[in-house]
Amino acid sequence: MEAPLEDETPADGLAGTEGPSNGEELKPSAEALTFMSSIEPAELQKCMFTDSLVTVSEGGRDLGKFSVTVEFARRVQQPCMLLHAQSQGAIDNSPCGTTVTAYLTTDLEVLEEDYHEYVKLEGHSLDKRCHMVQHDGQMVINKVTTMGEEVMKETVSYPMSVLRGLVTEGSILLLMRLIALRKKLPEHMTFISLDQGLHITHTSFSELGLKQLEVVSETVEVFGMERIVHSVEDSPTTWQCYFLDDGHLASRVQVGSPVTMRLLQLPSQLERGFEKIPLVWEEDMQMRSKFLDRKEELKADHASYLRQHPEIRALISDFLQFLLLNKPDDVFQFAREYFLPFASRHPPEPSLKTSSF
């Protein structure tokens, strides 16, 4: 399974708060900015679906799965789009995976994005996490790379004014869906992006045209595009993707890699019986946020109840003290006899008849 990003050149220690300088200021092409500003709500509505592909080796061996889901959402009361992409599998029996969760505006501006990539090797694991969020007119980026016991941290920020036309791992997946639905890619489509060293660089797109692709036993026409990701410190990487007529991703490959992501079933076939994809909620930024919010809400509610009923702590404390002094073999029977006198303080209510539905 190929990694969605190019190989990393780690930075030691903790970087400063200003983005790395890479000479003259890079800018997106006029065609790229025009495309982003021309996106219509009706086009975005057509992008609200899930792609599910399988990752295979050159010999056809199943290595893992890749999925992308796009839906409308809200972030801090602001309407936006939520994109969640996940790749899971194994290379030489070593588990690996990538998760991207991004909140995007309707013109593909990144409000917040979380990227996580890992490879679990025996005695030597690699874990990359990168989180970016808009705050006070800046894009603040925190990156943590863990290689075995070594932890490398970087924190940089860029003014949003220099990130006009920025595309990221999350927004690129939605951008390509939109291009595929239009079935036309303008020339000179060059955006700005961030490389592994968090430098501003270029990402360019070009059209590959139409071709025939066999999916299971059916031959379909697909629209292709090529994406070249430049880097200040490394050589460029090239990706080629092909899409069905309705915008569904049909195949995805990094040029030079023996691994391919490809569609196994057409969307029309999936409607007859769809596969359940395992949910790794801990890596989903939206679900994890909801879980933490609910956790804090319950903790506050429980603490409030205990403050209103101080007798609870006294009762439990007395019971534990009595239990430890006696050390009974049958704790349940001991507890029953201990709490039995309390039952007489509140006579049981008359039983109510229940009905079944």
mmCIF file of C-alpha atoms in Angstrom:
data_model
loop_
_atom_site.group_PDB
_atom_site.id
_atom_site.type_symbol
_atom_site.label_atom_id
_atom_site.label_comp_id
_atom_site.label_asym_id
_atom_site.label_seq_id
_atom_site.Cartn_x
_atom_site.Cartn_y
_atom_site.Cartn_z
ATOM 1 C CA MET A 1 0.000 0.000 0.000
ATOM 2 C CA GLU A 2 1.549 3.289 -1.040
ATOM 3 C CA ALA A 3 1.589 6.204 1.358
ATOM 4 C CA PRO A 4 -0.665 9.106 0.301
ATOM 5 C CA LEU A 5 2.135 11.574 0.951
ATOM 6 C CA GLU A 6 5.687 11.706 -0.312
ATOM 7 C CA ASP A 7 8.507 10.483 1.947
ATOM 8 C CA GLU A 8 9.241 12.778 4.840
ATOM 9 C CA THR A 9 12.446 14.632 5.642
ATOM 10 C CA PRO A 10 12.155 14.973 9.438
ATOM 11 C CA ALA A 11 13.014 18.187 11.238
ATOM 12 C CA ASP A 12 14.711 17.967 14.625
ATOM 13 C CA GLY A 13 13.331 19.610 17.732
ATOM 14 C CA LEU A 14 10.481 22.097 17.798
ATOM 15 C CA ALA A 15 10.217 24.612 14.976
ATOM 16 C CA GLY A 16 9.282 28.238 15.459
ATOM 17 C CA THR A 17 5.897 29.775 14.788
ATOM 18 C CA GLU A 18 6.678 31.225 11.356
ATOM 19 C CA GLY A 19 6.415 29.068 8.270
ATOM 20 C CA PRO A 20 9.670 27.896 6.640
ATOM 21 C CA SER A 21 10.962 30.324 4.084
ATOM 22 C CA ASN A 22 11.465 29.009 0.561
ATOM 23 C CA GLY A 23 12.499 32.070 -1.395
ATOM 24 C CA GLU A 24 9.994 34.068 -3.423
ATOM 25 C CA GLU A 25 6.331 33.853 -2.539
ATOM 26 C CA LEU A 26 4.559 31.157 -4.521
ATOM 27 C CA LYS A 27 1.072 31.787 -5.874
ATOM 28 C CA PRO A 28 -1.643 29.671 -7.480
ATOM 29 C CA SER A 29 -2.532 30.116 -11.132
ATOM 30 C CA ALA A 30 -5.449 32.315 -12.147
ATOM 31 C CA GLU A 31 -7.184 29.224 -13.555
ATOM 32 C CA ALA A 32 -6.962 27.486 -10.183
ATOM 33 C CA LEU A 33 -8.481 30.449 -8.318
ATOM 34 C CA THR A 34 -11.222 30.798 -10.942
ATOM 35 C CA PHE A 35 -12.129 27.130 -10.568
ATOM 36 C CA MET A 36 -12.406 27.346 -6.775
ATOM 37 C CA SER A 37 -14.579 30.468 -6.925
ATOM 38 C CA SER A 38 -16.863 28.946 -9.581
ATOM 39 C CA ILE A 39 -18.021 25.954 -7.497
ATOM 40 C CA GLU A 40 -21.823 25.827 -7.296
ATOM 41 C CA PRO A 41 -23.926 24.327 -4.455
ATOM 42 C CA ALA A 42 -25.559 21.938 -6.936
ATOM 43 C CA GLU A 43 -22.123 20.511 -7.813
ATOM 44 C CA LEU A 44 -21.273 19.981 -4.156
ATOM 45 C CA GLN A 45 -24.571 18.182 -3.624
ATOM 46 C CA LYS A 46 -23.512 15.635 -6.262
ATOM 47 C CA CYS A 47 -20.287 15.017 -4.309
ATOM 48 C CA MET A 48 -22.029 13.760 -1.169
ATOM 49 C CA PHE A 49 -21.263 10.044 -1.438
ATOM 50 C CA THR A 50 -18.766 7.401 -0.327
ATOM 51 C CA ASP A 51 -16.009 5.839 -2.416
ATOM 52 C CA SER A 52 -14.769 2.374 -1.446
ATOM 53 C CA LEU A 53 -11.744 0.855 -3.181
ATOM 54 C CA VAL A 54 -9.422 -2.065 -2.543
ATOM 55 C CA THR A 55 -5.630 -1.749 -2.498
ATOM 56 C CA VAL A 56 -3.877 -4.465 -4.503
ATOM 57 C CA SER A 57 -0.283 -5.441 -5.249
ATOM 58 C CA GLU A 58 1.198 -5.771 -8.717
ATOM 59 C CA GLY A 59 0.356 -9.468 -8.592
ATOM 60 C CA GLY A 60 -3.254 -8.813 -7.649
ATOM 61 C CA ARG A 61 -2.968 -9.624 -3.931
ATOM 62 C CA ASP A 62 -5.378 -7.765 -1.642
ATOM 63 C CA LEU A 63 -3.400 -5.432 0.656
ATOM 64 C CA GLY A 64 -6.117 -3.301 2.244
ATOM 65 C CA LYS A 65 -8.971 -0.874 1.724
ATOM 66 C CA PHE A 66 -9.418 2.803 0.931
ATOM 67 C CA SER A 67 -12.560 4.881 1.473
ATOM 68 C CA VAL A 68 -13.585 8.535 1.143
ATOM 69 C CA THR A 69 -16.815 10.043 2.492
ATOM 70 C CA VAL A 70 -18.079 13.599 1.985
ATOM 71 C CA GLU A 71 -21.080 15.113 3.784
ATOM 72 C CA PHE A 72 -22.476 18.491 4.776
ATOM 73 C CA ALA A 73 -21.727 19.496 8.367
ATOM 74 C CA ARG A 74 -21.333 22.412 10.762
ATOM 75 C CA ARG A 75 -18.191 23.560 12.535
ATOM 76 C CA VAL A 76 -18.519 26.188 15.282
ATOM 77 C CA GLN A 77 -21.998 26.968 13.904
ATOM 78 C CA GLN A 78 -20.536 27.524 10.419
ATOM 79 C CA PRO A 79 -21.990 25.441 7.555
ATOM 80 C CA CYS A 80 -19.233 23.490 5.851
ATOM 81 C CA MET A 81 -18.328 20.129 4.358
ATOM 82 C CA LEU A 82 -16.785 17.255 6.254
ATOM 83 C CA LEU A 83 -14.464 14.906 4.371
ATOM 84 C CA HIS A 84 -13.210 11.700 5.939
ATOM 85 C CA ALA A 85 -10.728 9.447 4.140
ATOM 86 C CA GLN A 86 -9.229 6.255 5.486
ATOM 87 C CA SER A 87 -6.718 3.740 4.173
ATOM 88 C CA GLN A 88 -5.960 0.562 6.112
ATOM 89 C CA GLY A 89 -3.927 -2.493 5.226
ATOM 90 C CA ALA A 90 -0.574 -4.209 5.603
ATOM 91 C CA ILE A 91 2.793 -4.239 3.879
ATOM 92 C CA ASP A 92 4.839 -7.402 4.440
ATOM 93 C CA ASN A 93 2.426 -8.248 7.289
ATOM 94 C CA SER A 94 3.110 -4.876 8.961
ATOM 95 C CA PRO A 95 -0.106 -2.924 9.698
ATOM 96 C CA CYS A 96 -0.240 0.546 8.153
ATOM 97 C CA GLY A 97 -2.869 3.171 7.525
ATOM 98 C CA THR A 98 -3.743 6.789 6.893
ATOM 99 C CA THR A 99 -6.691 8.847 8.098
ATOM 100 C CA VAL A 100 -7.640 12.353 6.936
ATOM 101 C CA THR A 101 -10.492 14.393 8.409
ATOM 102 C CA ALA A 102 -11.092 17.854 6.957
ATOM 103 C CA TYR A 103 -13.632 20.644 7.417
ATOM 104 C CA LEU A 104 -13.903 22.671 4.195
ATOM 105 C CA THR A 105 -15.829 25.738 3.044
ATOM 106 C CA THR A 106 -17.885 25.582 -0.145
ATOM 107 C CA ASP A 107 -14.944 27.039 -2.102
ATOM 108 C CA LEU A 108 -12.603 24.379 -0.647
ATOM 109 C CA GLU A 109 -10.878 26.620 1.894
ATOM 110 C CA VAL A 110 -9.547 24.519 4.768
ATOM 111 C CA LEU A 111 -11.023 25.421 8.155
ATOM 112 C CA GLU A 112 -9.427 22.510 9.988
ATOM 113 C CA GLU A 113 -7.723 19.280 8.999
ATOM 114 C CA ASP A 114 -6.269 16.333 10.883
ATOM 115 C CA TYR A 115 -3.868 13.905 9.206
ATOM 116 C CA HIS A 116 -2.609 10.656 10.755
ATOM 117 C CA GLU A 117 -0.332 8.088 9.158
ATOM 118 C CA TYR A 118 1.270 5.041 10.767
ATOM 119 C CA VAL A 119 3.340 1.971 9.980
ATOM 120 C CA LYS A 120 3.759 -0.642 12.736
ATOM 121 C CA LEU A 121 6.997 -2.507 12.185
ATOM 122 C CA GLU A 122 8.416 -5.034 14.628
ATOM 123 C CA GLY A 123 10.778 -3.075 16.864
ATOM 124 C CA HIS A 124 10.509 0.084 14.753
ATOM 125 C CA SER A 125 7.213 1.910 14.271
ATOM 126 C CA LEU A 126 6.489 5.189 12.498
ATOM 127 C CA ASP A 127 3.656 7.550 13.397
ATOM 128 C CA LYS A 128 2.964 10.920 11.736
ATOM 129 C CA ARG A 129 0.314 13.358 12.911
ATOM 130 C CA CYS A 130 -0.380 16.784 11.458
ATOM 131 C CA HIS A 131 -3.149 19.133 12.554
ATOM 132 C CA MET A 132 -3.915 22.490 10.941
ATOM 133 C CA VAL A 133 -6.564 25.002 11.925
ATOM 134 C CA GLN A 134 -7.453 28.593 11.080
ATOM 135 C CA HIS A 135 -7.047 30.936 14.055
ATOM 136 C CA ASP A 136 -6.968 34.762 14.114
ATOM 137 C CA GLY A 137 -6.145 35.089 10.421
ATOM 138 C CA GLN A 138 -3.399 32.446 10.591
ATOM 139 C CA MET A 139 -3.183 28.800 9.609
ATOM 140 C CA VAL A 140 -1.591 27.148 12.631
ATOM 141 C CA ILE A 141 0.039 23.784 11.933
ATOM 142 C CA ASN A 142 1.252 21.287 14.530
ATOM 143 C CA LYS A 143 3.110 18.219 13.383
ATOM 144 C CA VAL A 144 4.425 15.314 15.474
ATOM 145 C CA THR A 145 6.541 12.510 14.002
ATOM 146 C CA THR A 146 7.366 9.504 16.163
ATOM 147 C CA MET A 147 10.007 7.032 14.981
ATOM 148 C CA GLY A 148 10.476 4.323 17.585
ATOM 149 C CA GLU A 149 11.321 6.197 20.783
ATOM 150 C CA GLU A 150 12.286 9.439 19.014
ATOM 151 C CA VAL A 151 9.678 12.207 18.870
ATOM 152 C CA MET A 152 10.075 15.195 16.526
ATOM 153 C CA LYS A 153 7.746 18.191 16.772
ATOM 154 C CA GLU A 154 7.133 21.140 14.474
ATOM 155 C CA THR A 155 4.829 24.105 14.979
ATOM 156 C CA VAL A 156 4.487 26.682 12.209
ATOM 157 C CA SER A 157 1.913 29.225 11.071
ATOM 158 C CA TYR A 158 1.193 31.143 7.896
ATOM 159 C CA PRO A 159 -0.967 34.231 7.325
ATOM 160 C CA MET A 160 -4.086 33.210 5.426
ATOM 161 C CA SER A 161 -3.252 35.935 2.914
ATOM 162 C CA VAL A 162 -0.334 33.836 1.568
ATOM 163 C CA LEU A 163 -2.358 30.601 1.492
ATOM 164 C CA ARG A 164 -4.889 31.660 -1.129
ATOM 165 C CA GLY A 165 -5.415 28.687 -3.417
ATOM 166 C CA LEU A 166 -4.154 26.159 -0.850
ATOM 167 C CA VAL A 167 -5.042 22.506 -1.362
ATOM 168 C CA THR A 168 -4.399 19.798 1.230
ATOM 169 C CA GLU A 169 -4.728 16.021 1.423
ATOM 170 C CA GLY A 170 -8.400 16.445 2.315
ATOM 171 C CA SER A 171 -9.432 19.199 -0.087
ATOM 172 C CA ILE A 172 -7.644 17.555 -3.035
ATOM 173 C CA LEU A 173 -9.918 14.502 -2.810
ATOM 174 C CA LEU A 174 -13.012 16.702 -3.096
ATOM 175 C CA LEU A 175 -11.410 18.929 -5.742
ATOM 176 C CA MET A 176 -10.830 15.931 -8.006
ATOM 177 C CA ARG A 177 -14.456 14.818 -7.626
ATOM 178 C CA LEU A 178 -15.600 18.236 -8.827
ATOM 179 C CA ILE A 179 -13.222 18.162 -11.788
ATOM 180 C CA ALA A 180 -14.401 14.656 -12.707
ATOM 181 C CA LEU A 181 -18.062 15.716 -12.619
ATOM 182 C CA ARG A 182 -17.314 18.572 -15.027
ATOM 183 C CA LYS A 183 -15.336 16.128 -17.215
ATOM 184 C CA LYS A 184 -12.970 18.936 -18.114
ATOM 185 C CA LEU A 185 -9.795 20.132 -16.483
ATOM 186 C CA PRO A 186 -8.651 23.648 -17.402
ATOM 187 C CA GLU A 187 -5.050 24.081 -18.494
ATOM 188 C CA HIS A 188 -2.494 25.580 -16.098
ATOM 189 C CA MET A 189 -4.317 24.344 -12.988
ATOM 190 C CA THR A 190 -1.664 25.001 -10.351
ATOM 191 C CA PHE A 191 -2.465 25.347 -6.659
ATOM 192 C CA ILE A 192 -0.234 25.907 -3.656
ATOM 193 C CA SER A 193 0.258 23.183 -1.061
ATOM 194 C CA LEU A 194 2.507 22.271 1.865
ATOM 195 C CA ASP A 195 5.214 19.636 1.531
ATOM 196 C CA GLN A 196 6.466 17.303 4.258
ATOM 197 C CA GLY A 197 8.790 20.017 5.569
ATOM 198 C CA LEU A 198 5.757 22.369 5.823
ATOM 199 C CA HIS A 199 7.169 24.604 3.075
ATOM 200 C CA ILE A 200 4.788 26.270 0.624
ATOM 201 C CA THR A 201 5.118 24.599 -2.768
ATOM 202 C CA HIS A 202 3.066 23.855 -5.892
ATOM 203 C CA THR A 203 0.604 21.091 -6.812
ATOM 204 C CA SER A 204 -0.389 20.965 -10.465
ATOM 205 C CA PHE A 205 -3.124 19.060 -12.328
ATOM 206 C CA SER A 206 -3.361 17.971 -15.945
ATOM 207 C CA GLU A 207 -5.964 16.034 -17.892
ATOM 208 C CA LEU A 208 -5.357 12.439 -18.999
ATOM 209 C CA GLY A 209 -8.564 12.230 -21.014
ATOM 210 C CA LEU A 210 -10.954 9.304 -21.388
ATOM 211 C CA LYS A 211 -10.125 5.606 -21.468
ATOM 212 C CA GLN A 212 -11.807 2.229 -21.054
ATOM 213 C CA LEU A 213 -11.432 0.462 -17.701
ATOM 214 C CA GLU A 214 -12.639 -3.009 -16.767
ATOM 215 C CA VAL A 215 -14.441 -3.223 -13.419
ATOM 216 C CA VAL A 216 -15.240 -6.848 -12.515
ATOM 217 C CA SER A 217 -16.601 -8.082 -15.857
ATOM 218 C CA GLU A 218 -17.913 -4.773 -17.167
ATOM 219 C CA THR A 219 -15.997 -2.249 -19.286
ATOM 220 C CA VAL A 220 -16.709 1.390 -18.452
ATOM 221 C CA GLU A 221 -15.432 4.750 -19.657
ATOM 222 C CA VAL A 222 -13.425 6.738 -17.111
ATOM 223 C CA PHE A 223 -12.009 10.264 -16.997
ATOM 224 C CA GLY A 224 -8.391 10.628 -15.881
ATOM 225 C CA MET A 225 -6.264 13.334 -14.321
ATOM 226 C CA GLU A 226 -2.683 13.542 -13.166
ATOM 227 C CA ARG A 227 -1.510 15.354 -10.050
ATOM 228 C CA ILE A 228 2.127 16.350 -9.503
ATOM 229 C CA VAL A 229 3.094 17.236 -5.935
ATOM 230 C CA HIS A 230 6.258 19.328 -5.761
ATOM 231 C CA SER A 231 8.586 19.577 -2.770
ATOM 232 C CA VAL A 232 11.308 22.001 -1.705
ATOM 233 C CA GLU A 233 13.526 19.238 -0.305
ATOM 234 C CA ASP A 234 12.556 16.112 -2.304
ATOM 235 C CA SER A 235 11.745 15.124 -5.871
ATOM 236 C CA PRO A 236 8.131 15.532 -7.078
ATOM 237 C CA THR A 237 5.620 12.701 -6.779
ATOM 238 C CA THR A 238 3.003 11.984 -9.416
ATOM 239 C CA TRP A 239 -0.463 10.506 -8.929
ATOM 240 C CA GLN A 240 -2.881 9.325 -11.608
ATOM 241 C CA CYS A 241 -6.598 8.961 -10.844
ATOM 242 C CA TYR A 242 -9.527 7.853 -12.989
ATOM 243 C CA PHE A 243 -13.185 8.583 -12.264
ATOM 244 C CA LEU A 244 -16.542 7.218 -13.376
ATOM 245 C CA ASP A 245 -19.133 9.390 -15.081
ATOM 246 C CA ASP A 246 -20.860 10.161 -11.749
ATOM 247 C CA GLY A 247 -17.646 11.249 -9.975
ATOM 248 C CA HIS A 248 -16.887 7.987 -8.185
ATOM 249 C CA LEU A 249 -13.177 7.173 -7.977
ATOM 250 C CA ALA A 250 -12.345 4.110 -10.102
ATOM 251 C CA SER A 251 -8.572 3.826 -9.695
ATOM 252 C CA ARG A 252 -5.712 5.649 -7.972
ATOM 253 C CA VAL A 253 -1.982 5.008 -8.269
ATOM 254 C CA GLN A 254 1.294 6.731 -7.470
ATOM 255 C CA VAL A 255 3.509 6.599 -10.540
ATOM 256 C CA GLY A 256 6.383 4.177 -9.926
ATOM 257 C CA SER A 257 4.580 2.277 -7.184
ATOM 258 C CA PRO A 258 3.621 -1.407 -7.625
ATOM 259 C CA VAL A 259 0.471 -0.804 -5.582
ATOM 260 C CA THR A 260 -2.885 0.308 -7.034
ATOM 261 C CA MET A 261 -6.187 1.343 -5.489
ATOM 262 C CA ARG A 262 -9.074 0.210 -7.647
ATOM 263 C CA LEU A 263 -12.831 -0.151 -7.613
ATOM 264 C CA LEU A 264 -14.140 -3.702 -7.272
ATOM 265 C CA GLN A 265 -17.852 -2.980 -7.742
ATOM 266 C CA LEU A 266 -19.729 -0.357 -9.686
ATOM 267 C CA PRO A 267 -21.983 1.936 -7.616
ATOM 268 C CA SER A 268 -25.057 0.379 -9.273
ATOM 269 C CA GLN A 269 -23.900 -3.037 -8.022
ATOM 270 C CA LEU A 270 -23.235 -1.695 -4.528
ATOM 271 C CA GLU A 271 -26.848 -0.499 -4.248
ATOM 272 C CA ARG A 272 -27.961 -4.137 -4.231
ATOM 273 C CA GLY A 273 -25.873 -4.924 -1.161
ATOM 274 C CA PHE A 274 -23.262 -2.644 0.359
ATOM 275 C CA GLU A 275 -20.284 -3.626 2.468
ATOM 276 C CA LYS A 276 -19.914 -2.457 6.040
ATOM 277 C CA ILE A 277 -16.651 -0.558 6.613
ATOM 278 C CA PRO A 278 -15.151 -0.825 10.125
ATOM 279 C CA LEU A 279 -15.395 2.445 12.048
ATOM 280 C CA VAL A 280 -12.258 3.592 13.845
ATOM 281 C CA TRP A 281 -13.938 6.376 15.812
ATOM 282 C CA GLU A 282 -10.810 7.320 17.783
ATOM 283 C CA GLU A 283 -9.231 8.581 14.537
ATOM 284 C CA ASP A 284 -12.343 10.494 13.426
ATOM 285 C CA MET A 285 -11.904 14.116 14.529
ATOM 286 C CA GLN A 286 -15.629 14.888 14.599
ATOM 287 C CA MET A 287 -16.654 11.728 16.499
ATOM 288 C CA ARG A 288 -13.760 12.006 18.946
ATOM 289 C CA SER A 289 -14.725 15.644 19.635
ATOM 290 C CA LYS A 290 -18.324 14.614 20.350
ATOM 291 C CA PHE A 291 -17.113 11.814 22.621
ATOM 292 C CA LEU A 292 -14.886 14.172 24.639
ATOM 293 C CA ASP A 293 -17.668 16.775 24.905
ATOM 294 C CA ARG A 294 -20.117 14.135 26.160
ATOM 295 C CA LYS A 295 -17.520 12.767 28.567
ATOM 296 C CA GLU A 296 -16.978 16.194 30.156
ATOM 297 C CA GLU A 297 -20.739 16.786 30.294
ATOM 298 C CA LEU A 298 -21.292 13.525 32.203
ATOM 299 C CA LYS A 299 -18.403 14.221 34.587
ATOM 300 C CA ALA A 300 -19.859 17.645 35.448
ATOM 301 C CA ASP A 301 -23.342 16.174 35.924
ATOM 302 C CA HIS A 302 -22.050 13.398 38.203
ATOM 303 C CA ALA A 303 -19.973 15.837 40.271
ATOM 304 C CA SER A 304 -23.002 18.092 40.699
ATOM 305 C CA TYR A 305 -25.134 15.178 41.931
ATOM 306 C CA LEU A 306 -22.477 14.121 44.462
ATOM 307 C CA ARG A 307 -22.286 17.685 45.804
ATOM 308 C CA GLN A 308 -26.071 17.701 46.281
ATOM 309 C CA HIS A 309 -25.948 14.336 48.125
ATOM 310 C CA PRO A 310 -22.884 14.268 50.429
ATOM 311 C CA GLU A 311 -24.374 11.251 52.204
ATOM 312 C CA ILE A 312 -23.310 9.109 49.228
ATOM 313 C CA ARG A 313 -19.615 9.481 49.958
ATOM 314 C CA ALA A 314 -20.162 8.854 53.693
ATOM 315 C CA LEU A 315 -22.256 5.741 52.973
ATOM 316 C CA ILE A 316 -19.735 4.244 50.563
ATOM 317 C CA SER A 317 -16.825 5.105 52.853
ATOM 318 C CA ASP A 318 -18.494 3.380 55.834
ATOM 319 C CA PHE A 319 -19.311 0.294 53.759
ATOM 320 C CA LEU A 320 -15.745 -0.066 52.445
ATOM 321 C CA GLN A 321 -14.287 0.380 55.914
ATOM 322 C CA PHE A 322 -16.639 -2.261 57.360
ATOM 323 C CA LEU A 323 -15.915 -4.581 54.419
ATOM 324 C CA LEU A 324 -12.127 -4.343 54.834
ATOM 325 C CA LEU A 325 -12.384 -4.930 58.594
ATOM 326 C CA ASN A 326 -14.440 -8.107 58.147
ATOM 327 C CA LYS A 327 -12.915 -9.384 54.876
ATOM 328 C CA PRO A 328 -15.845 -11.744 54.080
ATOM 329 C CA ASP A 329 -15.467 -14.550 51.522
ATOM 330 C CA ASP A 330 -18.869 -13.774 49.964
ATOM 331 C CA VAL A 331 -18.772 -10.036 49.226
ATOM 332 C CA PHE A 332 -22.197 -10.010 47.544
ATOM 333 C CA GLN A 333 -23.937 -11.638 50.529
ATOM 334 C CA PHE A 334 -22.103 -9.284 52.895
ATOM 335 C CA ALA A 335 -23.225 -6.239 50.879
ATOM 336 C CA ARG A 336 -26.809 -7.502 50.794
ATOM 337 C CA GLU A 337 -26.909 -7.855 54.579
ATOM 338 C CA TYR A 338 -25.171 -4.495 55.093
ATOM 339 C CA PHE A 339 -27.594 -2.502 52.923
ATOM 340 C CA LEU A 340 -30.762 -4.475 53.866
ATOM 341 C CA PRO A 341 -31.677 -2.157 56.808
ATOM 342 C CA PHE A 342 -31.681 0.833 54.414
ATOM 343 C CA ALA A 343 -34.482 -0.765 52.409
ATOM 344 C CA SER A 344 -36.876 -0.395 55.368
ATOM 345 C CA ARG A 345 -36.486 3.406 55.231
ATOM 346 C CA HIS A 346 -38.328 3.496 51.855
ATOM 347 C CA PRO A 347 -41.149 0.921 51.614
ATOM 348 C CA PRO A 348 -41.446 -0.539 48.134
ATOM 349 C CA GLU A 349 -44.154 0.949 45.934
ATOM 350 C CA PRO A 350 -47.016 -1.265 44.724
ATOM 351 C CA SER A 351 -46.020 -3.223 41.648
ATOM 352 C CA LEU A 352 -47.192 -1.878 38.322
ATOM 353 C CA LYS A 353 -48.420 -4.044 35.491
ATOM 354 C CA THR A 354 -46.350 -3.752 32.388
ATOM 355 C CA SER A 355 -47.499 -4.188 28.844
ATOM 356 C CA SER A 356 -45.479 -5.532 25.937
ATOM 357 C CA PHE A 357 -45.375 -3.815 22.586
#
